[in-house]
Short mmCIF file of C-alpha atoms in Angstrom, two decimals:
data_model
loop_
_atom_site.label_atom_id
_atom_site.label_comp_id
_atom_site.label_asym_id
_atom_site.label_seq_id
_atom_site.Cartn_x
_atom_site.Cartn_y
_atom_site.Cartn_z
CA MET A 288 -60.25 33.87 96.82
CA ILE A 289 -57.76 31.08 97.55
CA VAL A 290 -57.08 28.13 95.26
CA ALA A 291 -58.97 25.67 97.31
CA GLU A 292 -62.13 27.71 96.97
CA ALA A 293 -61.51 28.32 93.27
CA VAL A 294 -61.26 24.56 92.63
CA GLY A 295 -64.46 23.89 94.53
CA ARG A 296 -66.27 26.64 92.62
CA ALA A 297 -65.10 25.40 89.39
CA LEU A 298 -66.21 21.93 89.93
CA ALA A 299 -69.69 23.04 90.99
CA ALA A 300 -69.99 25.26 87.87
CA CYS A 301 -69.06 22.03 85.62
CA GLY A 302 -72.07 20.35 87.16
CA VAL A 303 -70.95 18.46 90.28
CA ASP A 304 -73.85 18.10 92.53
CA THR A 305 -72.73 15.67 95.28
CA VAL A 306 -69.40 15.10 96.99
CA PHE A 307 -68.61 12.31 99.42
CA GLY A 308 -65.81 12.32 101.71
CA VAL A 309 -64.09 12.52 105.13
CA VAL A 310 -62.80 15.99 106.01
CA GLY A 311 -59.44 16.83 107.45
CA SER A 312 -57.35 19.95 107.37
CA GLY A 313 -56.05 19.21 103.82
CA ASN A 314 -59.36 19.09 102.23
CA PHE A 315 -61.24 21.33 104.49
CA HIS A 316 -61.38 24.40 102.28
CA VAL A 317 -62.15 22.74 99.04
CA THR A 318 -65.03 20.69 100.63
CA ASN A 319 -66.52 23.85 102.16
CA ALA A 320 -66.33 25.56 98.89
CA LEU A 321 -68.20 22.96 97.09
CA VAL A 322 -70.83 23.16 99.78
CA ALA A 323 -71.02 27.02 99.49
CA ALA A 324 -71.62 26.61 95.75
CA GLY A 325 -74.58 24.43 96.50
CA VAL A 326 -73.07 20.87 96.21
CA ARG A 327 -74.49 18.28 98.66
CA PHE A 328 -71.77 16.88 100.90
CA VAL A 329 -72.23 13.33 102.28
CA ALA A 330 -69.90 12.54 105.03
CA ALA A 331 -68.59 8.98 105.34
CA ARG A 332 -66.91 7.34 108.34
CA HIS A 333 -64.05 5.99 106.26
CA GLU A 334 -62.35 7.24 103.04
CA GLY A 335 -62.65 3.83 101.43
CA GLY A 336 -66.27 4.02 102.04
CA ALA A 337 -66.52 7.58 100.56
CA ALA A 338 -64.80 6.48 97.39
CA THR A 339 -67.25 3.45 96.89
CA MET A 340 -70.20 5.56 97.70
CA ALA A 341 -69.11 8.14 94.98
CA ASP A 342 -68.55 5.19 92.40
CA ALA A 343 -71.96 3.75 93.10
CA TYR A 344 -73.43 7.18 92.96
CA ALA A 345 -72.06 7.75 89.58
CA ARG A 346 -73.28 4.40 88.30
CA MET A 347 -76.75 4.86 89.41
CA SER A 348 -77.12 8.56 88.64
CA GLY A 349 -75.21 8.97 85.41
CA ARG A 350 -73.22 11.96 86.96
CA VAL A 351 -69.68 12.33 87.99
CA GLY A 352 -68.74 10.84 91.41
CA VAL A 353 -66.70 13.14 93.52
CA VAL A 354 -64.73 12.30 96.61
CA SER A 355 -62.82 14.62 98.96
CA VAL A 356 -60.02 13.22 101.23
CA HIS A 357 -57.12 14.40 103.23
CA GLN A 358 -53.51 14.11 102.13
CA GLY A 359 -51.52 10.92 102.72
CA PRO A 360 -53.67 8.46 104.69
CA GLY A 361 -56.72 10.11 103.37
CA LEU A 362 -55.73 8.87 99.97
CA THR A 363 -54.30 5.51 101.05
CA ASN A 364 -57.58 4.77 102.84
CA ALA A 365 -59.42 5.59 99.77
CA LEU A 366 -57.24 3.49 97.40
CA THR A 367 -59.44 0.33 97.23
CA GLY A 368 -62.54 2.44 96.27
CA LEU A 369 -60.37 4.22 93.70
CA THR A 370 -59.03 1.19 92.17
CA GLU A 371 -62.53 -0.34 91.84
CA ALA A 372 -63.77 2.94 89.95
CA ALA A 373 -60.63 2.87 87.80
CA LYS A 374 -61.16 -0.64 86.79
CA SER A 375 -64.91 -0.19 86.04
CA ARG A 376 -64.15 3.05 84.06
CA THR A 377 -66.35 5.05 86.36
CA PRO A 378 -66.28 8.84 85.79
CA LEU A 379 -64.87 9.82 89.31
CA ILE A 380 -62.80 12.66 90.65
CA LEU A 381 -60.98 12.18 93.93
CA LEU A 382 -59.85 15.57 95.50
CA ALA A 383 -56.89 15.03 97.74
CA GLY A 384 -54.89 17.35 99.72
CA GLU A 385 -51.06 16.79 99.06
CA ALA A 386 -48.08 17.18 101.27
CA THR A 387 -45.22 17.90 98.74
CA GLU A 388 -42.55 18.53 101.52
CA ALA A 389 -40.62 15.19 101.74
CA ARG A 390 -40.11 15.50 105.34
CA SER A 391 -43.92 15.72 106.10
CA ASN A 392 -45.28 12.78 107.83
CA PHE A 393 -48.23 12.99 105.31
CA HIS A 394 -45.81 12.82 102.35
CA ILE A 395 -46.14 9.96 99.74
CA ASP A 396 -45.88 9.96 95.93
CA GLN A 397 -49.56 10.36 95.33
CA PRO A 398 -49.53 10.70 91.49
CA THR A 399 -47.58 7.43 91.20
CA LEU A 400 -49.88 5.78 93.58
CA ALA A 401 -52.88 6.85 91.57
CA ALA A 402 -51.34 5.73 88.24
CA ALA A 403 -50.46 2.34 89.68
CA VAL A 404 -54.15 1.56 90.22
CA GLY A 405 -55.23 2.88 86.92
CA ALA A 406 -56.39 6.47 87.80
CA VAL A 407 -55.29 9.59 86.09
CA PRO A 408 -53.10 11.83 88.34
CA LEU A 409 -53.43 15.55 87.80
CA ARG A 410 -52.09 18.40 90.13
CA VAL A 411 -52.83 22.06 90.67
CA ALA A 412 -49.29 23.33 90.71
CA THR A 413 -49.96 27.12 90.64
CA PRO A 414 -52.79 29.44 91.32
CA GLU A 415 -53.26 30.14 87.60
CA GLU A 416 -53.93 26.31 87.16
CA ALA A 417 -56.76 26.10 89.72
CA VAL A 418 -59.66 26.46 87.34
CA PRO A 419 -58.02 24.77 84.17
CA ARG A 420 -57.06 21.81 86.18
CA ALA A 421 -60.34 21.49 87.75
CA VAL A 422 -62.13 21.71 84.38
CA GLU A 423 -59.63 19.18 82.98
CA ALA A 424 -60.33 16.60 85.77
CA TYR A 425 -64.06 16.99 85.03
CA ARG A 426 -63.67 16.55 81.25
CA THR A 427 -61.30 13.54 81.69
CA ALA A 428 -63.79 11.92 83.98
CA VAL A 429 -66.73 12.50 81.72
CA GLU A 430 -65.22 12.20 78.17
CA GLU A 431 -62.66 9.36 78.85
CA ARG A 432 -64.75 7.66 81.54
CA ARG A 433 -61.82 7.62 83.94
CA ALA A 434 -61.15 7.90 87.63
CA VAL A 435 -59.07 10.98 88.23
CA LEU A 436 -56.89 11.98 91.24
CA LEU A 437 -56.68 15.80 91.47
CA ASN A 438 -53.95 16.49 93.80
CA LEU A 439 -54.21 19.86 95.80
CA PRO A 440 -50.63 20.67 97.35
CA LEU A 441 -51.25 22.27 100.74
CA ASP A 442 -49.09 25.35 100.01
CA VAL A 443 -50.67 26.07 96.72
CA GLN A 444 -54.28 25.72 98.19
CA ALA A 445 -53.76 28.57 100.46
CA ASP A 446 -52.52 31.04 97.61
CA SER A 447 -54.67 33.72 96.28
CA CYS A 448 -56.17 33.12 92.72
CA PRO A 449 -55.97 35.84 89.98
CA ASP A 450 -59.02 38.14 90.26
CA PRO A 451 -61.45 38.12 88.56
CA LEU A 452 -61.59 34.34 88.53
CA PRO A 453 -62.63 33.16 85.06
CA GLU A 454 -65.88 31.00 84.81
CA PRO A 455 -65.12 27.38 83.59
CA PRO A 456 -67.11 26.33 80.48
CA ALA A 457 -69.89 24.10 81.92
CA THR A 458 -70.66 20.80 80.76
CA ALA A 459 -74.39 19.96 80.80
CA PRO A 460 -75.04 17.33 83.56
CA GLU A 461 -77.35 15.41 81.37
CA SER A 462 -74.45 14.65 78.93
CA VAL A 463 -72.65 12.86 81.64
CA ALA A 464 -75.02 9.94 81.81
CA GLY A 465 -74.64 9.58 77.97
CA ARG A 466 -70.92 9.74 77.91
CA GLN A 467 -70.54 7.40 80.83
CA ALA A 468 -72.50 4.77 79.22
CA GLY A 469 -71.47 5.64 75.61
CA GLY A 470 -74.34 7.91 74.95
CA PRO A 471 -75.78 8.99 71.58
CA GLY A 472 -73.33 10.93 69.43
CA ALA A 473 -70.18 9.66 71.40
CA GLY A 474 -67.55 7.97 69.70
CA GLY A 475 -67.54 9.62 66.26
CA ALA A 476 -68.95 8.59 62.85
CA LEU A 477 -70.00 4.99 62.45
CA SER A 478 -68.27 2.77 59.84
CA ASP A 479 -70.58 1.75 57.04
CA TYR A 480 -68.39 -1.32 56.41
CA GLU A 481 -68.72 -2.39 60.03
CA VAL A 482 -72.48 -1.73 60.39
CA GLY A 483 -73.12 -3.47 57.11
CA GLU A 484 -71.01 -6.50 58.10
CA LEU A 485 -72.93 -6.84 61.46
CA ALA A 486 -76.30 -6.57 59.51
CA TRP A 487 -75.12 -9.35 57.12
CA TRP A 488 -74.03 -11.55 59.92
CA LEU A 489 -77.40 -11.02 61.77
CA ALA A 490 -79.21 -11.99 58.49
CA GLU A 491 -77.29 -15.11 58.26
CA ALA A 492 -77.54 -16.19 61.90
CA ASP A 493 -80.25 -18.84 62.99
CA ARG A 494 -79.67 -18.43 66.68
CA PRO A 495 -78.33 -15.04 67.63
CA VAL A 496 -77.91 -13.85 71.22
CA PHE A 497 -77.25 -10.36 72.44
CA ILE A 498 -75.30 -9.71 75.63
CA ALA A 499 -75.45 -6.27 76.90
CA GLY A 500 -72.95 -4.74 79.31
CA ARG A 501 -72.61 -1.62 81.27
CA GLY A 502 -71.93 0.33 78.04
CA ALA A 503 -75.47 -0.52 76.71
CA ARG A 504 -77.49 0.40 79.85
CA HIS A 505 -78.87 3.51 78.02
CA ALA A 506 -79.88 1.57 74.90
CA ARG A 507 -82.69 -0.78 75.80
CA ARG A 508 -85.04 0.46 73.18
CA GLU A 509 -82.67 0.21 70.24
CA LEU A 510 -81.33 -3.18 71.26
CA GLU A 511 -84.84 -4.60 71.68
CA ASP A 512 -85.93 -3.18 68.29
CA LEU A 513 -82.90 -4.75 66.73
CA ALA A 514 -83.38 -7.91 68.56
CA GLU A 515 -86.94 -8.18 67.39
CA ARG A 516 -85.94 -7.85 63.75
CA ALA A 517 -83.16 -10.28 64.16
CA GLY A 518 -84.91 -12.78 66.24
CA ALA A 519 -82.22 -12.59 69.02
CA LEU A 520 -82.52 -13.64 72.66
CA LEU A 521 -81.42 -11.13 75.15
CA ALA A 522 -78.89 -11.37 78.09
CA THR A 523 -76.76 -9.21 80.14
CA SER A 524 -73.40 -9.01 82.06
CA ALA A 525 -73.85 -8.81 85.92
CA VAL A 526 -73.47 -5.01 85.95
CA ALA A 527 -76.34 -4.53 83.46
CA LYS A 528 -78.79 -6.94 85.25
CA GLY A 529 -82.37 -6.01 84.77
CA LEU A 530 -81.86 -4.08 81.43
CA PHE A 531 -84.23 -6.32 79.63
CA ARG A 532 -86.65 -7.12 82.38
CA GLY A 533 -90.22 -7.62 81.11
CA SER A 534 -89.12 -8.95 77.76
CA PRO A 535 -90.43 -12.39 77.12
CA TRP A 536 -86.88 -12.97 75.48
CA ASP A 537 -84.94 -12.00 78.67
CA LEU A 538 -82.46 -14.63 79.79
CA ASP A 539 -81.19 -12.40 82.66
CA VAL A 540 -77.44 -12.60 83.51
CA SER A 541 -74.99 -14.56 81.23
CA GLY A 542 -71.85 -16.18 83.09
CA GLY A 543 -71.50 -17.62 86.49
CA PHE A 544 -74.85 -16.27 87.59
CA ALA A 545 -76.72 -17.73 84.50
CA THR A 546 -79.71 -20.13 84.92
CA PRO A 547 -79.21 -23.52 83.45
CA LEU A 548 -81.61 -22.44 80.74
CA ALA A 549 -79.64 -19.33 79.88
CA ALA A 550 -76.33 -21.24 79.74
CA GLU A 551 -77.89 -23.67 77.36
CA LEU A 552 -79.28 -21.26 75.04
CA ILE A 553 -76.30 -18.93 74.88
CA ARG A 554 -74.13 -22.08 74.31
CA GLY A 555 -76.40 -22.95 71.49
CA ALA A 556 -75.96 -19.53 69.72
CA ASP A 557 -74.34 -19.34 66.35
CA LEU A 558 -73.82 -15.62 66.67
CA VAL A 559 -73.12 -13.69 69.84
CA VAL A 560 -73.13 -9.85 69.78
CA ALA A 561 -71.62 -8.21 72.87
CA TRP A 562 -72.94 -4.67 73.20
CA GLY A 563 -70.84 -2.46 75.39
CA CYS A 564 -69.60 -5.72 77.09
CA SER A 565 -66.08 -7.12 76.99
CA LEU A 566 -67.11 -10.59 77.49
CA ASN A 567 -64.71 -11.35 80.40
CA MET A 568 -64.36 -14.59 82.10
CA TRP A 569 -67.21 -13.88 84.46
CA THR A 570 -69.72 -13.25 81.71
CA THR A 571 -68.57 -16.19 79.52
CA ARG A 572 -67.57 -18.68 82.31
CA HIS A 573 -64.04 -18.48 80.95
CA VAL A 574 -65.39 -18.56 77.44
CA THR A 575 -67.22 -21.95 77.95
CA LEU A 576 -70.50 -20.38 77.26
CA ILE A 577 -69.63 -19.46 73.71
CA SER A 578 -69.58 -22.16 71.07
CA PRO A 579 -66.34 -22.65 69.34
CA LYS A 580 -68.40 -22.61 66.04
CA ALA A 581 -70.29 -19.35 66.94
CA ARG A 582 -69.27 -15.99 65.47
CA VAL A 583 -68.54 -13.31 67.99
CA VAL A 584 -69.19 -9.54 67.43
CA LYS A 585 -68.21 -6.87 69.92
CA VAL A 586 -69.70 -3.34 69.75
CA ASP A 587 -67.98 -0.75 71.90
CA LEU A 588 -66.78 2.80 72.08
CA ASP A 589 -63.40 1.55 73.03
CA ALA A 590 -61.60 -0.63 70.24
CA THR A 591 -59.30 -2.23 72.85
CA ALA A 592 -62.31 -4.13 74.04
CA PHE A 593 -62.13 -6.10 70.72
CA THR A 594 -58.91 -7.94 71.73
CA ALA A 595 -59.61 -8.25 75.49
CA HIS A 596 -60.90 -11.44 76.97
CA ALA A 597 -63.15 -13.49 74.55
CA ARG A 598 -62.11 -13.37 70.81
CA ALA A 599 -64.03 -11.00 68.57
CA ASP A 600 -64.49 -12.04 64.86
CA LEU A 601 -65.88 -8.56 64.25
CA GLY A 602 -65.47 -5.27 66.12
CA VAL A 603 -67.75 -2.39 65.56
CA THR A 604 -66.56 0.98 67.01
CA GLY A 605 -69.38 3.33 68.06
CA ASP A 606 -72.13 4.01 70.54
CA VAL A 607 -74.43 1.08 71.16
CA ALA A 608 -77.59 2.77 70.62
CA ALA A 609 -76.45 4.35 67.38
CA VAL A 610 -75.03 1.11 65.99
CA ALA A 611 -78.18 -0.91 66.81
CA GLU A 612 -80.39 1.66 65.19
CA SER A 613 -78.25 1.72 62.10
CA VAL A 614 -78.06 -2.13 61.77
CA ALA A 615 -81.72 -2.28 62.21
CA GLY A 616 -82.44 -0.12 59.26
CA GLN A 617 -80.50 -2.62 56.92
CA LEU A 618 -82.13 -5.78 58.34
CA THR A 619 -85.21 -7.62 57.14
CA PRO A 620 -87.13 -9.09 60.02
CA ARG A 621 -86.54 -12.76 60.65
CA ARG A 622 -87.51 -15.39 63.31
CA GLY A 623 -83.95 -16.31 64.33
CA TYR A 624 -83.78 -17.87 67.75
CA ARG A 625 -87.30 -17.05 68.67
CA SER A 626 -90.12 -19.53 68.83
CA ASP A 627 -93.21 -20.46 70.81
CA ASP A 628 -91.24 -23.29 72.48
CA ILE A 629 -88.30 -21.15 73.59
CA ALA A 630 -90.79 -18.40 74.87
CA ALA A 631 -92.47 -21.18 77.01
CA ARG A 632 -89.16 -22.36 78.32
CA ILE A 633 -88.20 -18.97 79.36
CA ARG A 634 -91.46 -18.47 81.18
CA ALA A 635 -91.10 -21.77 82.90
CA GLU A 636 -87.41 -21.87 83.59
CA GLY A 637 -85.93 -18.38 82.97
CA ARG A 638 -85.44 -17.38 86.65
CA TRP A 639 -83.40 -19.07 89.43
CA ARG A 640 -86.46 -19.41 91.71
CA ASP A 641 -88.01 -21.60 88.84
CA VAL A 642 -85.05 -24.06 89.41
CA PRO A 643 -85.83 -26.90 91.82
CA TYR A 644 -83.46 -27.40 94.75
CA GLU A 645 -83.47 -29.28 98.11
CA ASP A 646 -84.08 -26.97 100.97
CA GLU A 647 -81.09 -27.36 103.42
CA SER A 648 -82.54 -25.25 106.23
CA GLY A 649 -82.24 -26.80 109.60
CA GLY A 650 -80.14 -26.97 112.79
CA GLY A 651 -80.57 -23.20 113.49
CA ARG A 652 -79.53 -22.11 110.07
CA ILE A 653 -81.54 -21.09 106.83
CA ASP A 654 -80.80 -22.04 103.18
CA PRO A 655 -79.60 -18.83 101.58
CA ARG A 656 -81.75 -19.65 98.56
CA THR A 657 -84.81 -19.95 100.76
CA LEU A 658 -83.91 -16.69 102.58
CA THR A 659 -83.41 -14.76 99.33
CA ILE A 660 -86.55 -15.98 97.63
CA GLY A 661 -88.49 -15.11 100.79
CA LEU A 662 -87.00 -11.60 100.64
CA ASP A 663 -87.76 -11.24 97.04
CA ASP A 664 -91.44 -11.86 97.86
CA LEU A 665 -91.54 -9.53 100.57
CA LEU A 666 -89.51 -6.40 99.39
CA PRO A 667 -91.20 -3.81 97.18
CA ARG A 668 -90.52 -4.05 93.51
CA GLU A 669 -88.92 -0.61 93.26
CA ARG A 670 -85.54 -1.39 94.91
CA VAL A 671 -81.84 -0.96 94.17
CA VAL A 672 -79.83 -3.92 95.21
CA ALA A 673 -75.97 -3.62 96.12
CA VAL A 674 -74.07 -6.79 96.59
CA ASP A 675 -70.76 -7.35 98.27
CA SER A 676 -68.11 -9.86 97.27
CA GLY A 677 -67.88 -13.25 98.77
CA ASN A 678 -69.12 -16.93 98.76
CA PHE A 679 -72.65 -15.71 99.37
CA MET A 680 -72.82 -13.11 96.43
CA GLY A 681 -74.57 -15.14 93.83
CA TYR A 682 -77.77 -15.69 96.08
CA PRO A 683 -78.79 -12.01 96.10
CA SER A 684 -77.51 -11.54 92.52
CA MET A 685 -79.55 -14.45 91.20
CA PHE A 686 -82.58 -14.71 93.49
CA LEU A 687 -83.36 -11.04 94.16
CA ASP A 688 -85.12 -9.68 91.19
CA VAL A 689 -84.80 -5.93 90.08
CA PRO A 690 -87.12 -3.79 88.06
CA ASP A 691 -84.71 -2.61 85.49
CA GLU A 692 -80.94 -1.77 84.95
CA GLY A 693 -81.05 1.05 87.61
CA GLY A 694 -81.96 -1.69 90.33
CA PHE A 695 -78.54 -3.53 90.60
CA CYS A 696 -75.24 -1.84 91.65
CA PHE A 697 -72.38 -4.20 91.36
CA THR A 698 -68.90 -3.02 92.39
CA GLN A 699 -66.95 -6.03 91.57
CA ALA A 700 -64.24 -5.24 89.05
CA PHE A 701 -61.59 -5.49 91.72
CA GLN A 702 -63.16 -8.43 93.53
CA SER A 703 -62.73 -6.62 97.00
CA VAL A 704 -64.77 -7.76 99.92
CA GLY A 705 -66.05 -5.00 102.08
CA LEU A 706 -67.57 -2.49 99.57
CA GLY A 707 -71.09 -3.60 99.53
CA LEU A 708 -72.52 -1.32 102.34
CA ALA A 709 -70.83 1.70 100.92
CA THR A 710 -72.06 0.90 97.47
CA ALA A 711 -75.63 0.60 98.81
CA ILE A 712 -75.31 3.99 100.37
CA GLY A 713 -74.11 5.66 97.17
CA ALA A 714 -76.76 3.94 95.11
CA ALA A 715 -79.47 5.15 97.72
CA VAL A 716 -78.34 8.84 97.52
CA ALA A 717 -78.49 8.51 93.72
CA GLN A 718 -81.99 7.00 93.79
CA PRO A 719 -83.85 8.17 96.83
CA ASP A 720 -87.26 7.00 95.50
CA ARG A 721 -86.28 3.26 95.82
CA LEU A 722 -85.76 0.97 98.64
CA PRO A 723 -81.88 0.25 99.09
CA VAL A 724 -81.03 -3.21 99.80
CA ALA A 725 -77.42 -4.14 100.78
CA ALA A 726 -76.53 -7.85 100.47
CA LEU A 727 -73.30 -8.67 102.50
CA GLY A 728 -71.43 -11.51 103.91
CA ASP A 729 -70.40 -11.53 107.56
CA GLY A 730 -66.86 -10.69 106.50
CA GLY A 731 -67.76 -7.67 104.36
CA ALA A 732 -70.31 -6.54 106.80
CA LEU A 733 -67.58 -6.30 109.67
CA MET A 734 -65.14 -4.74 107.28
CA GLY A 735 -67.72 -1.96 106.53
CA LEU A 736 -69.21 -1.76 109.91
CA ALA A 737 -68.42 1.97 110.44
CA GLU A 738 -70.78 3.00 107.73
CA LEU A 739 -73.76 1.69 109.59
CA GLU A 740 -73.70 4.95 111.32
CA THR A 741 -73.71 6.81 108.06
CA VAL A 742 -76.91 4.90 106.96
CA VAL A 743 -78.71 6.00 110.26
CA ARG A 744 -77.37 9.50 110.09
CA LEU A 745 -78.62 10.00 106.47
CA GLY A 746 -82.04 8.63 107.46
CA LEU A 747 -81.89 5.96 104.60
CA PRO A 748 -84.69 3.40 104.94
CA MET A 749 -82.21 0.56 104.00
CA VAL A 750 -82.50 -3.06 104.31
CA VAL A 751 -79.09 -4.65 105.19
CA VAL A 752 -79.02 -8.37 104.67
CA VAL A 753 -76.03 -10.26 106.12
CA TYR A 754 -75.54 -13.85 104.94
CA ASP A 755 -73.63 -15.06 107.89
CA ASP A 756 -71.79 -18.49 107.82
CA GLU A 757 -69.16 -17.39 110.38
CA ALA A 758 -66.33 -17.70 107.98
CA TYR A 759 -64.59 -16.32 104.95
CA GLY A 760 -66.65 -18.86 102.89
CA ALA A 761 -64.86 -18.74 99.74
CA GLU A 762 -61.50 -19.81 101.31
CA VAL A 763 -63.31 -22.44 103.50
CA HIS A 764 -64.68 -24.13 100.40
CA HIS A 765 -61.67 -23.44 98.11
CA PHE A 766 -59.04 -24.96 100.59
CA GLY A 767 -61.02 -27.15 102.81
CA PRO A 768 -61.63 -30.07 100.40
CA HIS A 769 -57.75 -30.37 100.04
CA GLY A 770 -57.33 -30.91 103.75
CA HIS A 771 -55.88 -27.58 104.69
CA PRO A 772 -56.39 -26.11 108.20
CA LEU A 773 -59.15 -23.58 108.25
CA ASP A 774 -58.72 -21.93 111.76
CA THR A 775 -57.68 -18.68 109.98
CA VAL A 776 -60.83 -18.18 107.97
CA ARG A 777 -63.42 -19.25 110.54
CA PHE A 778 -64.76 -17.16 113.34
CA PRO A 779 -66.87 -17.35 116.55
CA PRO A 780 -70.43 -16.24 116.35
CA ALA A 781 -71.06 -12.38 116.33
CA ASP A 782 -74.33 -10.94 117.26
CA LEU A 783 -74.73 -8.68 114.29
CA ALA A 784 -78.26 -7.75 115.17
CA ALA A 785 -77.14 -6.21 118.43
CA ILE A 786 -74.38 -4.35 116.76
CA ALA A 787 -76.82 -2.96 114.29
CA ARG A 788 -79.12 -1.91 117.06
CA GLY A 789 -76.22 -0.34 118.83
CA HIS A 790 -76.00 2.01 115.63
CA GLY A 791 -79.64 2.85 115.57
CA PHE A 792 -81.02 0.03 113.39
CA ASP A 793 -83.97 -2.08 113.77
CA ALA A 794 -82.90 -5.67 113.54
CA VAL A 795 -84.13 -9.26 113.15
CA THR A 796 -82.23 -12.52 113.35
CA VAL A 797 -83.36 -15.17 110.81
CA THR A 798 -82.53 -18.81 111.20
CA GLU A 799 -85.80 -20.18 109.71
CA PRO A 800 -88.45 -18.97 107.07
CA SER A 801 -90.98 -18.00 109.77
CA HIS A 802 -88.42 -15.48 111.07
CA LEU A 803 -88.98 -13.37 108.01
CA ALA A 804 -92.20 -12.15 109.45
CA GLY A 805 -89.99 -9.61 111.22
CA VAL A 806 -89.04 -8.19 107.76
CA ALA A 807 -92.64 -8.05 106.79
CA GLY A 808 -93.41 -6.11 110.10
CA TRP A 809 -90.79 -3.59 109.38
CA LEU A 810 -91.96 -3.02 105.78
CA ASP A 811 -95.54 -2.48 107.00
CA GLY A 812 -94.31 0.04 109.66
CA PRO A 813 -92.96 3.65 109.31
CA ARG A 814 -89.55 2.47 108.18
CA ASP A 815 -88.08 5.39 110.32
CA ARG A 816 -84.98 3.33 111.04
CA PRO A 817 -82.95 1.03 108.63
CA LEU A 818 -83.35 -2.70 109.14
CA MET A 819 -80.59 -5.27 109.72
CA VAL A 820 -81.49 -8.83 108.64
CA HIS A 821 -78.95 -11.15 110.37
CA ALA A 822 -79.35 -14.39 108.53
CA LYS A 823 -77.41 -17.29 109.79
CA VAL A 824 -77.11 -19.26 106.68
CA THR A 825 -76.14 -22.91 105.98
CA GLY A 826 -72.52 -23.20 104.78
CA GLU A 827 -71.98 -26.83 103.99
CA ARG A 828 -71.33 -26.29 100.31
CA GLY A 829 -69.36 -23.97 98.19
CA SER A 830 -70.89 -21.81 95.49
CA TRP A 831 -70.54 -23.00 91.89
CA TRP A 832 -69.74 -19.41 90.71
CA LEU A 833 -66.77 -19.05 92.92
CA GLU A 834 -65.54 -22.50 91.81
CA GLU A 835 -65.34 -21.10 88.39
CA ALA A 836 -63.95 -17.84 89.61
CA PHE A 837 -60.98 -19.59 91.28
CA LYS A 838 -59.95 -20.95 87.79
CA GLY A 839 -58.90 -17.36 86.83
CA HIS A 840 -56.62 -17.00 89.79
#
């Protein structure tokens, strides 16, 4: 058995079940070894897409994401996806061939490249290290929630491994989801002082608000139980959207996507508790959503979160579910922020579609709010929505509802345009029982165009919605008001529906609400081909969420 085969077999034994990638000579044998061990291989058309698919798969499945790429350009092509995963603390392993000979055309300093974007570089340097390094990569991804680059030097890959090959100790796949999110039992013993202090602060608060982030996605029951006792209102960061769906106290997303009511009530809080949420500039609107008079508590497995972004008056180290359960045991029930009036306002004003607006459709273009509300009414409830980056991104994030925390996949830690379609593919592979919906701008759609073929080849019944304003809208609205020339960020019309049909999609072009009948027809049909919704949207005004975002640049 050669080293490449040993690495593949070891990762499969650890619990890897799916690998995404683009196969070249440098990763041919390790990929085949994974497949031979029963791992599903999903071929992408670009390594950047493969890395993002694996990232989204990990987020939506609770398992480790795995990517397999060629040496040199295979890794550099995957680098944006690797960076997003590293910044998001996604458990991910990127297997890459490595040309260690300096005169090779493929040679680059791969470990330094990985470290520069926040990933953990490892290398199989000898045959004896094959299995231990593979297991180390898996454990690092799971236990530290890190993106790992496992370099496989070409000369070492072909060496024979010691025989018999030792079996790696397996990590139960179900533990990956818990560790990824900070699951039960992770993070060690809780501090009685910190738990008691949080219980005291909740007992003192008149208007508490909980904001749950990605680290709380496993803890809905515990957080809702505690919120009931504390009288707290419930909100999430964007990546945890849907966590409290169905609760009468759900404010939906905090931050740039917050409804006017949510922003008002969060600003009115006298205690904000962040659960597995760092309270970054997006979630707090550059801290303007947190009253200077409010106390702030952060509960997180990672104590470095207590000093990042918004201030924390108290940090509680531990798993979100365990902390919430412990605090609830010390708290006498109280009314807090909850009242009949607040409940009535949440019912009446708690969703963006409840907020009045002037429909700007006309002249061969549809208002993106009208478009998205129409899609929300048509698409089945059991959906998983993936959103790309750009001026349009708030419309699907705010107006497309999701059934729960597993219904929204948001790869935005690196703010890269072009990841949305690959994100939707990874989410769809992770959740095959839901309708995948990719929401893209025209710029991001054209960047990720190659993966349209992947959607068709995999037989995914995906709806791809392109919000087409024929521009990089963020730049148009950021620089245009200052009189700068915009020729570099505006483009002639592109027939994206025809492009999609050429890849094997059904397609409909939408310029007015009545054209959504084509979407309804597709939904009523066999859905044997994916659907492209090419929406020509109005673009006269910029988005308020990006106006705030540019303050952080």
